[in-house]
PDB file of C-alpha atoms and ligand atoms in Angstrom:
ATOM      1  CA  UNK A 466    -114.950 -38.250  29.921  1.00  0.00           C
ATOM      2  CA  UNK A 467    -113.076 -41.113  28.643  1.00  0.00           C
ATOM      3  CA  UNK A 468    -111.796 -44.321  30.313  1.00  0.00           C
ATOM      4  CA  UNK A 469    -108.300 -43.751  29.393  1.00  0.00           C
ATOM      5  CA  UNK A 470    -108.957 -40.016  30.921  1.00  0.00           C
ATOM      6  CA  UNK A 471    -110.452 -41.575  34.249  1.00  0.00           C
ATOM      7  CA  UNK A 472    -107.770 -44.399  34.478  1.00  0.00           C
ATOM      8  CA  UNK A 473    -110.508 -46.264  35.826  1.00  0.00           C
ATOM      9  CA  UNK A 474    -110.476 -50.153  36.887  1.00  0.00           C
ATOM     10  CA  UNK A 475    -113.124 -52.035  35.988  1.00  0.00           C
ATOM     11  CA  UNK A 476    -114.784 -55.010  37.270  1.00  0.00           C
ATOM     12  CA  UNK A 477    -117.048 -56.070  34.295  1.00  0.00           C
ATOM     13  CA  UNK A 478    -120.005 -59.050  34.930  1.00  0.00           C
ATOM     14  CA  UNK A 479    -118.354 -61.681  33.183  1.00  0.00           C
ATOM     15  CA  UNK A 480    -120.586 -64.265  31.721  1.00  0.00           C
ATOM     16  CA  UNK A 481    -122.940 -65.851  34.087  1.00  0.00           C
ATOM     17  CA  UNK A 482    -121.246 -68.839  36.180  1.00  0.00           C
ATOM     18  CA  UNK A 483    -117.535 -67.364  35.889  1.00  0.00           C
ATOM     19  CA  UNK A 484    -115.854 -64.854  38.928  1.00  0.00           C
ATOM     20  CA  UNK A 485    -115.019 -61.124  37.353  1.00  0.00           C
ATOM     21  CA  UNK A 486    -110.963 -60.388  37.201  1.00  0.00           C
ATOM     22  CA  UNK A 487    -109.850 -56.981  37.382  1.00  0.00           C
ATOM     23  CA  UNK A 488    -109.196 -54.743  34.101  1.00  0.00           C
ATOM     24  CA  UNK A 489    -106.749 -52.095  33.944  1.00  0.00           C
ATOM     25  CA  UNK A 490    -103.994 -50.534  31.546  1.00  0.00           C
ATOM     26  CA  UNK A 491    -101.226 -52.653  31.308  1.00  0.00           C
ATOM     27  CA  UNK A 492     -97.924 -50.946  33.204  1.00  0.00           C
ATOM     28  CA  UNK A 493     -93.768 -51.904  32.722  1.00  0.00           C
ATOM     29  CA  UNK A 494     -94.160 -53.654  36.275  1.00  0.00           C
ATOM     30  CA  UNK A 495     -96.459 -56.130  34.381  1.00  0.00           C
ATOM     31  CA  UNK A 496     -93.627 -57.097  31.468  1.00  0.00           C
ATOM     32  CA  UNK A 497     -92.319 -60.012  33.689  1.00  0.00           C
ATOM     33  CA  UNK A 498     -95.655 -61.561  34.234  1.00  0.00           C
ATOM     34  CA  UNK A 499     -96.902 -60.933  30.752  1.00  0.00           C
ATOM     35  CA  UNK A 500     -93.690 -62.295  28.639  1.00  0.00           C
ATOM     36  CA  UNK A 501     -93.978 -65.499  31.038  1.00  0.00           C
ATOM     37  CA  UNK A 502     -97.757 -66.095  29.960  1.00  0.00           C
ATOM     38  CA  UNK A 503     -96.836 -65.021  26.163  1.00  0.00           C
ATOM     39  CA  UNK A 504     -93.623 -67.502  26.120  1.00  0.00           C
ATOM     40  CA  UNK A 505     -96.332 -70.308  27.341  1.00  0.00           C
ATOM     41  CA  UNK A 506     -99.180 -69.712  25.305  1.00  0.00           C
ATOM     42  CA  UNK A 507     -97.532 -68.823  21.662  1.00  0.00           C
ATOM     43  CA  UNK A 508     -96.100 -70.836  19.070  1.00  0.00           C
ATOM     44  CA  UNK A 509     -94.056 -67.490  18.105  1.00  0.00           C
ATOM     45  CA  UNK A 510     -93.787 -65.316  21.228  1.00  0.00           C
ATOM     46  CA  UNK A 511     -93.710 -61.575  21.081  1.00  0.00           C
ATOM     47  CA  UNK A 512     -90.325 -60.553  22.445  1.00  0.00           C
ATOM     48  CA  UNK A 513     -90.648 -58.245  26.099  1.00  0.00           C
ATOM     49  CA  UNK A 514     -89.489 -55.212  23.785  1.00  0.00           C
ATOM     50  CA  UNK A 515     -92.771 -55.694  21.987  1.00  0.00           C
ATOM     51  CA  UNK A 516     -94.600 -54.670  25.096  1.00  0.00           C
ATOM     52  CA  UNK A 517     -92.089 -52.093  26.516  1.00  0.00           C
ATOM     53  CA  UNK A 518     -92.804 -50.566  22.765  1.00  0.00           C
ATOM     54  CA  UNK A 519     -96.587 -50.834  22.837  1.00  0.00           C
ATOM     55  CA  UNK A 520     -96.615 -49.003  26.045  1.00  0.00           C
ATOM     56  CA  UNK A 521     -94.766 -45.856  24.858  1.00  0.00           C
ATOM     57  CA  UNK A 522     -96.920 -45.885  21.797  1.00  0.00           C
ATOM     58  CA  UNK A 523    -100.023 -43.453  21.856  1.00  0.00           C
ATOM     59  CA  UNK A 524    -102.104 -44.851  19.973  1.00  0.00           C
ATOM     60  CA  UNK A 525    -101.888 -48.409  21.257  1.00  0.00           C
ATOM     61  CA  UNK A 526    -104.432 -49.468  24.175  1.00  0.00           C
ATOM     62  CA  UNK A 527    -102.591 -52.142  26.705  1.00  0.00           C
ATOM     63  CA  UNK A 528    -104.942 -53.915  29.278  1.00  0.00           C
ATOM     64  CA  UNK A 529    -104.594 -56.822  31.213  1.00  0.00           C
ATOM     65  CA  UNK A 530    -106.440 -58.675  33.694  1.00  0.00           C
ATOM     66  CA  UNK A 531    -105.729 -59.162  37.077  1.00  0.00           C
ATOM     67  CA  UNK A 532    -107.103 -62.109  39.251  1.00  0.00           C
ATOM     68  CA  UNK A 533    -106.451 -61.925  42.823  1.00  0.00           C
ATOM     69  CA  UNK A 534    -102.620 -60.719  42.958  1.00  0.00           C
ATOM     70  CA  UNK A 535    -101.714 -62.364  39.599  1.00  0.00           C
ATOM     71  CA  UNK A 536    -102.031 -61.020  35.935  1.00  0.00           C
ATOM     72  CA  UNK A 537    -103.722 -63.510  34.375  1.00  0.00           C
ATOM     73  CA  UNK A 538    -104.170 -61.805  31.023  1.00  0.00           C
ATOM     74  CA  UNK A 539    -103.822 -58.976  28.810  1.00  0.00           C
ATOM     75  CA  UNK A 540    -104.669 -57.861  25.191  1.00  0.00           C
ATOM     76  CA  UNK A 541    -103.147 -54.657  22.841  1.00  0.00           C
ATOM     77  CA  UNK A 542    -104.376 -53.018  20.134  1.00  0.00           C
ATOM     78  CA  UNK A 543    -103.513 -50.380  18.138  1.00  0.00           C
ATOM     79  CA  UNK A 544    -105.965 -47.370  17.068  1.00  0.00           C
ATOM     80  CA  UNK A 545    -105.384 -45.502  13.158  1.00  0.00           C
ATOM     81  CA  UNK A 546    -107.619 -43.430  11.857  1.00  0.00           C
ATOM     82  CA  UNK A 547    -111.095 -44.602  13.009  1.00  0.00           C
ATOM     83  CA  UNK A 548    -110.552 -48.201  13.148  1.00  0.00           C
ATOM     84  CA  UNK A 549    -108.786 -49.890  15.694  1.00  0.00           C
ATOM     85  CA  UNK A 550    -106.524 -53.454  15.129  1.00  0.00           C
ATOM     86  CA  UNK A 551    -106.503 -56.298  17.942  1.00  0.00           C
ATOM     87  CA  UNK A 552    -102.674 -57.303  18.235  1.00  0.00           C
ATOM     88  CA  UNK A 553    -102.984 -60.016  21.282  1.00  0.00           C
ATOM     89  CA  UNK A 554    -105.113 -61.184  23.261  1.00  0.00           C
ATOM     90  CA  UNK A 555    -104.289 -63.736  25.523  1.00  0.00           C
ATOM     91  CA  UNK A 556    -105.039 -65.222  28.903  1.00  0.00           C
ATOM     92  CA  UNK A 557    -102.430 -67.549  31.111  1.00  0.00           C
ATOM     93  CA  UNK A 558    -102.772 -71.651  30.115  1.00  0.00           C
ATOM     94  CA  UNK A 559    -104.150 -72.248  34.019  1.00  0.00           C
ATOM     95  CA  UNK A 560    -106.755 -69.451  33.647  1.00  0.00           C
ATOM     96  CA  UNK A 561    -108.821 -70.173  30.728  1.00  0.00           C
ATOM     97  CA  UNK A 562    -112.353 -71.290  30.492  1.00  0.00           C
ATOM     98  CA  UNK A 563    -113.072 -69.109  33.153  1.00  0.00           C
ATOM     99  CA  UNK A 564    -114.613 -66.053  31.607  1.00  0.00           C
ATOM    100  CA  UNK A 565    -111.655 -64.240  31.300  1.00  0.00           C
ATOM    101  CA  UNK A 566    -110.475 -63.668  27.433  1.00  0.00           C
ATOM    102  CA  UNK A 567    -114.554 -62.534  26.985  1.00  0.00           C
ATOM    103  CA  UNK A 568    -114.305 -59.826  30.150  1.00  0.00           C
ATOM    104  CA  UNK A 569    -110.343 -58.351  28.236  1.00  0.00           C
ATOM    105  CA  UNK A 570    -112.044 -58.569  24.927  1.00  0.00           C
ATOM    106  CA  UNK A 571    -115.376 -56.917  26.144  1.00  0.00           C
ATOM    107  CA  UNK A 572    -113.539 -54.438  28.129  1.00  0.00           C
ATOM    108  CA  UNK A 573    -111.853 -53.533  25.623  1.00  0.00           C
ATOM    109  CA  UNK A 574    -114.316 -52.760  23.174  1.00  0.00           C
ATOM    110  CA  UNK A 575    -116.208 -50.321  25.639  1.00  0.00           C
ATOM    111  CA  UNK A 576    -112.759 -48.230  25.974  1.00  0.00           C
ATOM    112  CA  UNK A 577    -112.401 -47.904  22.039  1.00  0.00           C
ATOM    113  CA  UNK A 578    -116.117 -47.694  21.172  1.00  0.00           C
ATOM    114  CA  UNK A 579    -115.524 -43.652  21.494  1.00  0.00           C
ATOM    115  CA  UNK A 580    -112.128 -43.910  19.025  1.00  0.00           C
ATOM    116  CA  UNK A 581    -112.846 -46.363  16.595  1.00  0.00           C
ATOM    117  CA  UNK A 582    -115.900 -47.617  14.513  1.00  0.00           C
ATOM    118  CA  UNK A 583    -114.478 -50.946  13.627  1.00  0.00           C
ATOM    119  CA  UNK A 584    -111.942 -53.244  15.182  1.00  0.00           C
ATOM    120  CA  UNK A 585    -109.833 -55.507  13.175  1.00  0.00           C
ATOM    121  CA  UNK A 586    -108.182 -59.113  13.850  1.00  0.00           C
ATOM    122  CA  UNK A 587    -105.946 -61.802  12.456  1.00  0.00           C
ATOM    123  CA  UNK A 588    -106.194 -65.266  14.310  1.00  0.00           C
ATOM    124  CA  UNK A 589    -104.466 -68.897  13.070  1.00  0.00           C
ATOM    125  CA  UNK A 590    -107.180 -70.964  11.234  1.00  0.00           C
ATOM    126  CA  UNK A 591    -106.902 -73.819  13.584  1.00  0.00           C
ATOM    127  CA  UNK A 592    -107.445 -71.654  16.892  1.00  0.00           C
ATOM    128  CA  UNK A 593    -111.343 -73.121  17.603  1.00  0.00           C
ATOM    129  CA  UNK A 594    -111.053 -71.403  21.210  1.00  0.00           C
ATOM    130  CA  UNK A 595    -110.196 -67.743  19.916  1.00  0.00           C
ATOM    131  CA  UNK A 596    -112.229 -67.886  16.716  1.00  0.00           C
ATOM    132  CA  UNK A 597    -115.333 -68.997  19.191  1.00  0.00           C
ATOM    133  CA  UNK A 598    -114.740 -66.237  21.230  1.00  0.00           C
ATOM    134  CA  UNK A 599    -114.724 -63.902  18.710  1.00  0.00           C
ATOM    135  CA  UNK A 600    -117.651 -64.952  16.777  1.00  0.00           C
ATOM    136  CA  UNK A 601    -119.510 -65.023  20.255  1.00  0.00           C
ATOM    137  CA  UNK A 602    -118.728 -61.225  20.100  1.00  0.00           C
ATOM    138  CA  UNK A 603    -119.949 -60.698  16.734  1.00  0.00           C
ATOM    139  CA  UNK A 604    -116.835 -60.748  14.833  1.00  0.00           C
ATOM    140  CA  UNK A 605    -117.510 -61.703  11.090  1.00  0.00           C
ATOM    141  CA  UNK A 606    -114.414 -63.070   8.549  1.00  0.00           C
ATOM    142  CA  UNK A 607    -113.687 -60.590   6.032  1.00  0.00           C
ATOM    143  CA  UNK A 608    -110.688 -62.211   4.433  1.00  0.00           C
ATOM    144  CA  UNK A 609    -107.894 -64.831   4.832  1.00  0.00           C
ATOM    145  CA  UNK A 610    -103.996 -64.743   4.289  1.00  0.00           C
ATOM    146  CA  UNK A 611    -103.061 -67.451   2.760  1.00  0.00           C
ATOM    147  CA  UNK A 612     -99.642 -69.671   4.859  1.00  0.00           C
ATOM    148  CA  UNK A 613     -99.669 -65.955   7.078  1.00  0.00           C
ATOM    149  CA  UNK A 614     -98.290 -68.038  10.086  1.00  0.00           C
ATOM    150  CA  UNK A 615     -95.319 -70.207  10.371  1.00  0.00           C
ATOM    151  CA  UNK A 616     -96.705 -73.629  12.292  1.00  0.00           C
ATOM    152  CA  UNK A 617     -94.985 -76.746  13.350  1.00  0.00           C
ATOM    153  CA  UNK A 618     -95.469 -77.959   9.597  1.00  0.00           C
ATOM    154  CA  UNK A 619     -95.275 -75.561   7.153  1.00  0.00           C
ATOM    155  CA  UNK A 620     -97.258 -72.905   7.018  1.00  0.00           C
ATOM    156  CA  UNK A 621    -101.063 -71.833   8.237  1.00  0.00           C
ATOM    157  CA  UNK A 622    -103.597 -69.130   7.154  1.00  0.00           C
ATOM    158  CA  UNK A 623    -104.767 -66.277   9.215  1.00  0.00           C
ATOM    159  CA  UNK A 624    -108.311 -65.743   9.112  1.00  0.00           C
ATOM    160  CA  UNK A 625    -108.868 -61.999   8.871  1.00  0.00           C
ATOM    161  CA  UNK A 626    -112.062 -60.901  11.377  1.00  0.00           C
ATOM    162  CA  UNK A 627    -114.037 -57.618  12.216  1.00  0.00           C
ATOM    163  CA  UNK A 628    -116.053 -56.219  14.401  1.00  0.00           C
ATOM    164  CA  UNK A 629    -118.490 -53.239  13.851  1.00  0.00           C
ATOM    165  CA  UNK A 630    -117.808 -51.437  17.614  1.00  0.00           C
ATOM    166  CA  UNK A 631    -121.128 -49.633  17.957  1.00  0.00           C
ATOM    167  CA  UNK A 632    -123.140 -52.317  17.272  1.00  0.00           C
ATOM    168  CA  UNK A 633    -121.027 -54.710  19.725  1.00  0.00           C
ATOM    169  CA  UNK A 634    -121.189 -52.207  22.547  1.00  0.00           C
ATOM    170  CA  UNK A 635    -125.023 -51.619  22.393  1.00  0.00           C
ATOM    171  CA  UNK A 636    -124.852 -55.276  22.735  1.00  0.00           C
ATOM    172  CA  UNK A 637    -123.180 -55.447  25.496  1.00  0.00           C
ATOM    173  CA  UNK A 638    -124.614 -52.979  27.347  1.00  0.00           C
ATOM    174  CA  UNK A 639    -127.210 -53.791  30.361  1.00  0.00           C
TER     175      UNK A 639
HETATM  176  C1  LIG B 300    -108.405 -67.447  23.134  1.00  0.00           C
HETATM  177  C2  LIG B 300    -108.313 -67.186  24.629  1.00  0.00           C
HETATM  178  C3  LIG B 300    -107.874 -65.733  24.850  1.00  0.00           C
HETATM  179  C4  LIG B 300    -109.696 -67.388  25.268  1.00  0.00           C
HETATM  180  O1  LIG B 300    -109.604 -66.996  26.620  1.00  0.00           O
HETATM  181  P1  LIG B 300    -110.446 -67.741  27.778  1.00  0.00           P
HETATM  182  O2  LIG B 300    -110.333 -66.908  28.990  1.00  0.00           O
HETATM  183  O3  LIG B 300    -110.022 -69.159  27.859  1.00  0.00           O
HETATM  184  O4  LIG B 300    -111.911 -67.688  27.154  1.00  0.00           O
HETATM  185  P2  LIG B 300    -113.278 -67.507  27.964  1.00  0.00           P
HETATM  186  O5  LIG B 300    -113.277 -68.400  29.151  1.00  0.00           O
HETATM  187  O6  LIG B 300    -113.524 -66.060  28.168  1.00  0.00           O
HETATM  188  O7  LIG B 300    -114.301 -68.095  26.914  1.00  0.00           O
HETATM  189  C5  LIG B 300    -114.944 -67.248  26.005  1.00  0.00           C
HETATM  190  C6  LIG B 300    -115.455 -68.049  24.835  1.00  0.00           C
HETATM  191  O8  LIG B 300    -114.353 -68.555  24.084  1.00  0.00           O
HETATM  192  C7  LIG B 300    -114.696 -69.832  23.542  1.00  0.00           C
HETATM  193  N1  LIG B 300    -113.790 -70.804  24.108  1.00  0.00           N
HETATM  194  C8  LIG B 300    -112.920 -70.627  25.142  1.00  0.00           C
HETATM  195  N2  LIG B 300    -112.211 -71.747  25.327  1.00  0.00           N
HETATM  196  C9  LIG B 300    -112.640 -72.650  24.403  1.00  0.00           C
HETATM  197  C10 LIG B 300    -112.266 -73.970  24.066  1.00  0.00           C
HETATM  198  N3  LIG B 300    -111.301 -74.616  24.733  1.00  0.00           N
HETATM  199  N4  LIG B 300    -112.891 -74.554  23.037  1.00  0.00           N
HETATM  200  C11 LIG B 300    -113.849 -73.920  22.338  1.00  0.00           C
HETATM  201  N5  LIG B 300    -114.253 -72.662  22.611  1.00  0.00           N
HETATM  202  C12 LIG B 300    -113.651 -72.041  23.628  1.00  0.00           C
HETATM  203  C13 LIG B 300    -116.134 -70.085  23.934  1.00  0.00           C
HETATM  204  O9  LIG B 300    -116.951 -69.516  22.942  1.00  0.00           O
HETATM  205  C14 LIG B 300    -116.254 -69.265  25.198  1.00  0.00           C
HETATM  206  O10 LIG B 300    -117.568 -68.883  25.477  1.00  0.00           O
HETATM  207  P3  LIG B 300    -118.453 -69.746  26.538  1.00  0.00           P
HETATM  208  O11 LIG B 300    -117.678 -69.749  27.824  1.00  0.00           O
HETATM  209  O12 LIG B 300    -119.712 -68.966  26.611  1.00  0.00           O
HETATM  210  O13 LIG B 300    -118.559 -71.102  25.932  1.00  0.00           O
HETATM  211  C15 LIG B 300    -107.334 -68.185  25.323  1.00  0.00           C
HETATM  212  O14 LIG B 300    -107.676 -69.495  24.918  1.00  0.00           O
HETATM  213  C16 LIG B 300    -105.872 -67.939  25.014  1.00  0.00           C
HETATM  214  O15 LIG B 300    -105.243 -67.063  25.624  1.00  0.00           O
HETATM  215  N6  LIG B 300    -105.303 -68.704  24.071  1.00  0.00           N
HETATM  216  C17 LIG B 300    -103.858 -68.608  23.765  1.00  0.00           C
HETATM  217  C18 LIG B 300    -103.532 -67.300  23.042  1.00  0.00           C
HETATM  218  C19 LIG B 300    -104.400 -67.108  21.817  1.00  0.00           C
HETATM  219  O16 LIG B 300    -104.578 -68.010  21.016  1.00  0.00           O
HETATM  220  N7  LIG B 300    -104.926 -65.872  21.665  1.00  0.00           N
HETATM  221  C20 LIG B 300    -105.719 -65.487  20.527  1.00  0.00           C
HETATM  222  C21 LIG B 300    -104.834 -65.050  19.432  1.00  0.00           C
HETATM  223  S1  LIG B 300    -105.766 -64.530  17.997  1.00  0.00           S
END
């Protein structure tokens, strides 16, 4: 049985000295919360049709994470043809450091292990918090686009990472 068959929440252990949030498929009641921590966090914003879109599509996975009555963070990605592609990740400005970004991102990667052998990233050069996370998690850079992202001043690469799902889940696991 898959997760996305159970609709299952999940409480995850989240690393050691931070308190679990609650993980669950993202729903349209969530939009409001969600654009309001995407207009804060981003440089360049998804707009809230983004998400209304993403949750209509069947191949895209939608989670966020709930702490106490609050989403507090959520991350997409899209699943083609064996590999799967992280579109967002992202966790609210007065939430972070807490544990949260690893228990979406680890989440995550149990629900797709059984759909996808590889997931796939993009993530601004300069972005030391997400590129930390993600190499904590075994991502590995596999390419760069050179000036992919409009900045403040010019233009800045994207660092293109993956993640080899099977390996990464046996990792995981207790
Ligand atoms: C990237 C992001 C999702 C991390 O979420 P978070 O909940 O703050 O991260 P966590 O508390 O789960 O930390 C996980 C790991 O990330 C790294 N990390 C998190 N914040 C960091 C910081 N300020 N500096 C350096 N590393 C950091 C660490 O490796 C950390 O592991 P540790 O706690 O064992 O040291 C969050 O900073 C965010 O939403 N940023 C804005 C949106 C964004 O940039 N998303 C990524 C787009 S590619």
């Amino acid at each position: 049985m898959t997760h996305e068959e159970t609709n299952i929440e999940s409480v995850l252990k989240p690393a050691s000295e931070h308190s679990a949030g609650i993980v669950r498929r993202m729903r349209p009641a969530d939009l409001d919360q969600v654009e309001v921590i995407e207009r804060s966090a981003y440089f360049s914003p998804w707009p809230k049709r983004h998400f209304v879109d993403a949750l209509a599509l069947p191949n895209y996975r939608c989670l966020v994470l709930e702490a106490g009555p609050q989403v507090s963070g959520y991350c997409l990605a899209s699943v083609v043809a064996n590999e799967a592609e992280l579109l967002n990740l992202c966790v609210s400005s007065a939430c972070q450091s807490r544990g949260f970004g690893r228990q979406l991102l680890t989440e995550l990667h149990h629900r797709l292990v059984s759909e996808a052998a590889k997931i796939f990233l993009e993530v601004r050069r300069s972005n030391a918090p997400a590129i930390a996370l993600y190499q904590s998690l075994a991502y590995q850079s596999v390419g760069v686009r050179k000036d992919y992202y409009e900045a403040p001043v010019g233009r800045e690469d994207a660092l293109i990472l993956a993640c080899d799902l099977s390996a990464s889940d046996d990792a995981q696991a207790p």
